[in-house]
Short mmCIF file of C-alpha atoms in Angstrom, two decimals:
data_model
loop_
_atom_site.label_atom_id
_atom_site.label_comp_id
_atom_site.label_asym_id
_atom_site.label_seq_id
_atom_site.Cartn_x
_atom_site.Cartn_y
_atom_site.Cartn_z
CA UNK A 8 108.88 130.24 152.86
CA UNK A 9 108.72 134.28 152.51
CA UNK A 10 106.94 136.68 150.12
CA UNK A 11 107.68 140.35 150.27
CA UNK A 12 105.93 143.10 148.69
CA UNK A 13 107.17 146.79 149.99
CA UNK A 14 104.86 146.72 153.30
CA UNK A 15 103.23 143.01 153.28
CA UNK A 16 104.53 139.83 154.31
CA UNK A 17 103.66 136.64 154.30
CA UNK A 18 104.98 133.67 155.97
CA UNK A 19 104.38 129.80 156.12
CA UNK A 20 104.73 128.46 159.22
CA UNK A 21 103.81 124.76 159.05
CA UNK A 22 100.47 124.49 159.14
CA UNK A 23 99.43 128.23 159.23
CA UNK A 24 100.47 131.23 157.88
CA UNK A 25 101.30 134.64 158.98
CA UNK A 26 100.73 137.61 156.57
CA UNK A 27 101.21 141.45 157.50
CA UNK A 28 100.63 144.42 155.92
CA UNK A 29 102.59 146.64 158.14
CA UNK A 30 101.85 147.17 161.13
CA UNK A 31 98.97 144.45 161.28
CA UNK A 32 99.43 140.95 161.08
CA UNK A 33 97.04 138.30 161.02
CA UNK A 34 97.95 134.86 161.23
CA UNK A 35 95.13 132.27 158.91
CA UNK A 36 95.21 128.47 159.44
CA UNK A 37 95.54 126.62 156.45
CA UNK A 38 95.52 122.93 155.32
CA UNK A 39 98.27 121.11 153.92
CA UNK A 40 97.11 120.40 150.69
CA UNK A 41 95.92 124.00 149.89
CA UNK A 42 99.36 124.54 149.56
CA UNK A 43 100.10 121.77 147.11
CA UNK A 44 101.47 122.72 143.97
CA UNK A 45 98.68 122.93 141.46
CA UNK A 46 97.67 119.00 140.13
CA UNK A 47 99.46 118.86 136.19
CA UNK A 48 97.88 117.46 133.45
CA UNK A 49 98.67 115.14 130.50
CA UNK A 50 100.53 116.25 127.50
CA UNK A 51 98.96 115.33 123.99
CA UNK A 52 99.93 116.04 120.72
CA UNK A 53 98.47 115.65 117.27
CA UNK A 54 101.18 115.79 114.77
CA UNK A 55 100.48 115.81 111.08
CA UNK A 56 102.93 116.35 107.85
CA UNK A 57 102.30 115.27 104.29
CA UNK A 58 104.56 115.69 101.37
CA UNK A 59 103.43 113.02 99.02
CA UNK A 60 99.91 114.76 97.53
CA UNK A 61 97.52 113.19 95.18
CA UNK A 62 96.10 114.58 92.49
CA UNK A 63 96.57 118.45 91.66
CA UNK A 64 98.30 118.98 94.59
CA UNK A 65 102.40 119.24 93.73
CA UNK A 66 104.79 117.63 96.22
CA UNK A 67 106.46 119.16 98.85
CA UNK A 68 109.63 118.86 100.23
CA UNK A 69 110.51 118.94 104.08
CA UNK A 70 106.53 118.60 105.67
CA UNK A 71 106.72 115.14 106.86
CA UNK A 72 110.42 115.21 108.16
CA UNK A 73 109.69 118.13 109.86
CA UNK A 74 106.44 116.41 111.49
CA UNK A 75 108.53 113.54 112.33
CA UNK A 76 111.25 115.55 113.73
CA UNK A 77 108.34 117.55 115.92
CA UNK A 78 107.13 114.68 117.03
CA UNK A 79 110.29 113.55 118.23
CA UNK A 80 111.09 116.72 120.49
CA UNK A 81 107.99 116.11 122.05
CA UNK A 82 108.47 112.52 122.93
CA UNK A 83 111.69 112.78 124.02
CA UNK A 84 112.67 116.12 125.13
CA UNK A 85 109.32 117.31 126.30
CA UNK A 86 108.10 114.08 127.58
CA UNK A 87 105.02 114.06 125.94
CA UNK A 88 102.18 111.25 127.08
CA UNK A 89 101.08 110.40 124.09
CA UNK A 90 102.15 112.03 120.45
CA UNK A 91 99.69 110.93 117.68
CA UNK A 92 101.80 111.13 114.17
CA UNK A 93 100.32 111.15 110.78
CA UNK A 94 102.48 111.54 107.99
CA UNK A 95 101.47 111.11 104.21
CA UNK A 96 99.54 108.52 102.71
CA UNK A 97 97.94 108.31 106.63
CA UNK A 98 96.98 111.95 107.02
CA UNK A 99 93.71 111.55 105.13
CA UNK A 100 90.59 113.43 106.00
CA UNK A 101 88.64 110.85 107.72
CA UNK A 102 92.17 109.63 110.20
CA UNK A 103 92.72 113.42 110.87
CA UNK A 104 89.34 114.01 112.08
CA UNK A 105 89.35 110.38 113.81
CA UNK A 106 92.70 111.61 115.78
CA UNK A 107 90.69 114.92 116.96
CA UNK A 108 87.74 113.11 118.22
CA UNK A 109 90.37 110.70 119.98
CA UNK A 110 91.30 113.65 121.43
CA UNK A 111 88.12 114.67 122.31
CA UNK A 112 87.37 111.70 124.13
CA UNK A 113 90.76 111.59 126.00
CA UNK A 114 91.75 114.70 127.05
CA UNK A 115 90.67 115.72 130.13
CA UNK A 116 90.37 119.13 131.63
CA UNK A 117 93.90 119.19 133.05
CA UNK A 118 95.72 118.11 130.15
CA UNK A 119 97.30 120.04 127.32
CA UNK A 120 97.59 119.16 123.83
CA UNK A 121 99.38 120.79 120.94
CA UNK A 122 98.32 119.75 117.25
CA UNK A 123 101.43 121.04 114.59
CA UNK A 124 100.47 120.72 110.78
CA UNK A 125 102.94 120.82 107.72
CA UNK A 126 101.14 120.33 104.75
CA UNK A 127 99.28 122.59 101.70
CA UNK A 128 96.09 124.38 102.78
CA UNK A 129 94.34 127.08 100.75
CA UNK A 130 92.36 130.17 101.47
CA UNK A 131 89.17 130.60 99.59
CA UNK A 132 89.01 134.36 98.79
CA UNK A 133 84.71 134.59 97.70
CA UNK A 134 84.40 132.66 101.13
CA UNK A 135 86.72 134.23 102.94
CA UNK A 136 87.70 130.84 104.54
CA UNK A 137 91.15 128.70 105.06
CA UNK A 138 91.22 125.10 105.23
CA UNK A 139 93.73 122.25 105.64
CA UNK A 140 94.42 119.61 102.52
CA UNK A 141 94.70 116.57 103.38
CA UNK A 142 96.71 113.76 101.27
CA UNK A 143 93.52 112.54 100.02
CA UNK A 144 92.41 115.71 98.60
CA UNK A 145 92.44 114.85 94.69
CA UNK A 146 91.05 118.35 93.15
CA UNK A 147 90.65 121.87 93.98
CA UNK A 148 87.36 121.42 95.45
CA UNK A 149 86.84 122.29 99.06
CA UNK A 150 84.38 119.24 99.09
CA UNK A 151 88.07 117.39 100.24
CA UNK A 152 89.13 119.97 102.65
CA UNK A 153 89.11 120.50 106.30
CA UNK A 154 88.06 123.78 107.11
CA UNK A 155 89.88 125.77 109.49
CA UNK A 156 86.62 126.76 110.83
CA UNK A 157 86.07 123.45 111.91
CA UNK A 158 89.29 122.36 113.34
CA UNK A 159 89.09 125.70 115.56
CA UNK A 160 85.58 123.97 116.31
CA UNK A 161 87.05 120.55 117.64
CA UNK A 162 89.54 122.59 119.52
CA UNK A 163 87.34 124.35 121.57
CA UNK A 164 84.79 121.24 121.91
CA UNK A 165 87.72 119.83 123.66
CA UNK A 166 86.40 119.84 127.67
CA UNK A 167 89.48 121.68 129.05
CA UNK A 168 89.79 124.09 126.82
CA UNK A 169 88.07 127.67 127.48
CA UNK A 170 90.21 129.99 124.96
CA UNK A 171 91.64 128.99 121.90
CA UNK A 172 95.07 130.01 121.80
CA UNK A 173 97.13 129.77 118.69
CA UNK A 174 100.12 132.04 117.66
#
């Protein structure tokens, strides 16, 4: 095992290792499983696509296949732990919000988790606010809605999370 950068070098040597920035070397005992790779958490996924509305709401076309096909890549090609899938008539607002206080309660501080929703959501302009609509949302009224503000909320309640990233 060798790092080199211009004038320092650093080398394991079993259970030690000797680094030198030229022309000084020191040579530092270290235990084993300092140099362990770094532990890995658990990889969760919330996965949510609705294309069958209620109410006001007009149909759309590809949300839930594309969900399902999400969900898919994770399980299989990413190896995901455990992928939670709503899709239509079961992505209400009360089993959304369910699933992210599942997550809450399950994630631990090592794990990631990636949450991917297809569906309508609207942006109140006077409020200056976005929210999700979920399949039970029968009017126009935000009193159905999830806002954005509070799914950013349960994302950052989560215990291993310190920054929300999102693209």
């Amino acid at each position: 095992f060798f790092f080199s950068s211009r004038r320092r070098h650093t080398r394991l040597q079993g259970d030690w290792v000797q680094t030198c920035a030229l022309p000084i070397c020191h040579r530092i005992d270290v235990a084993a499983e300092s140099l362990a790779p770094p532990e890995t958490g658990r990889n969760f996924a919330l996965v949510i696509g609705i294309d069958s509305y209620s109410g006001v709401w007009p149909a759309l076309d590809n949300a839930a296949r594309d969900a399902r096909a999400i969900a898919e890549l994770l399980r299989d090609a990413y190896e995901f732990d455990d992928v939670r899938l709503l899709l239509n008539a079961e992505a209400t607002r009360t089993n959304i919000l369910s699933q992210f206080e599942w997550l809450i309660e399950n994630v631990g501080q090592q794990d990631n988790v990636v949450v991917y929703y297809a569906g309508h959501g609207d942006y109140q302009e006077r409020m200056r606010r976005g929210f999700w609509v979920p399949v039970d949302a029968a009017s126009r009224s935000i009193i159905g809605y999830i806002p954005n503000s509070v799914i950013r909320d349960l994302i950052r309640s989560e215990e291993h999370t310190s920054e929300l990233q999102s693209p």
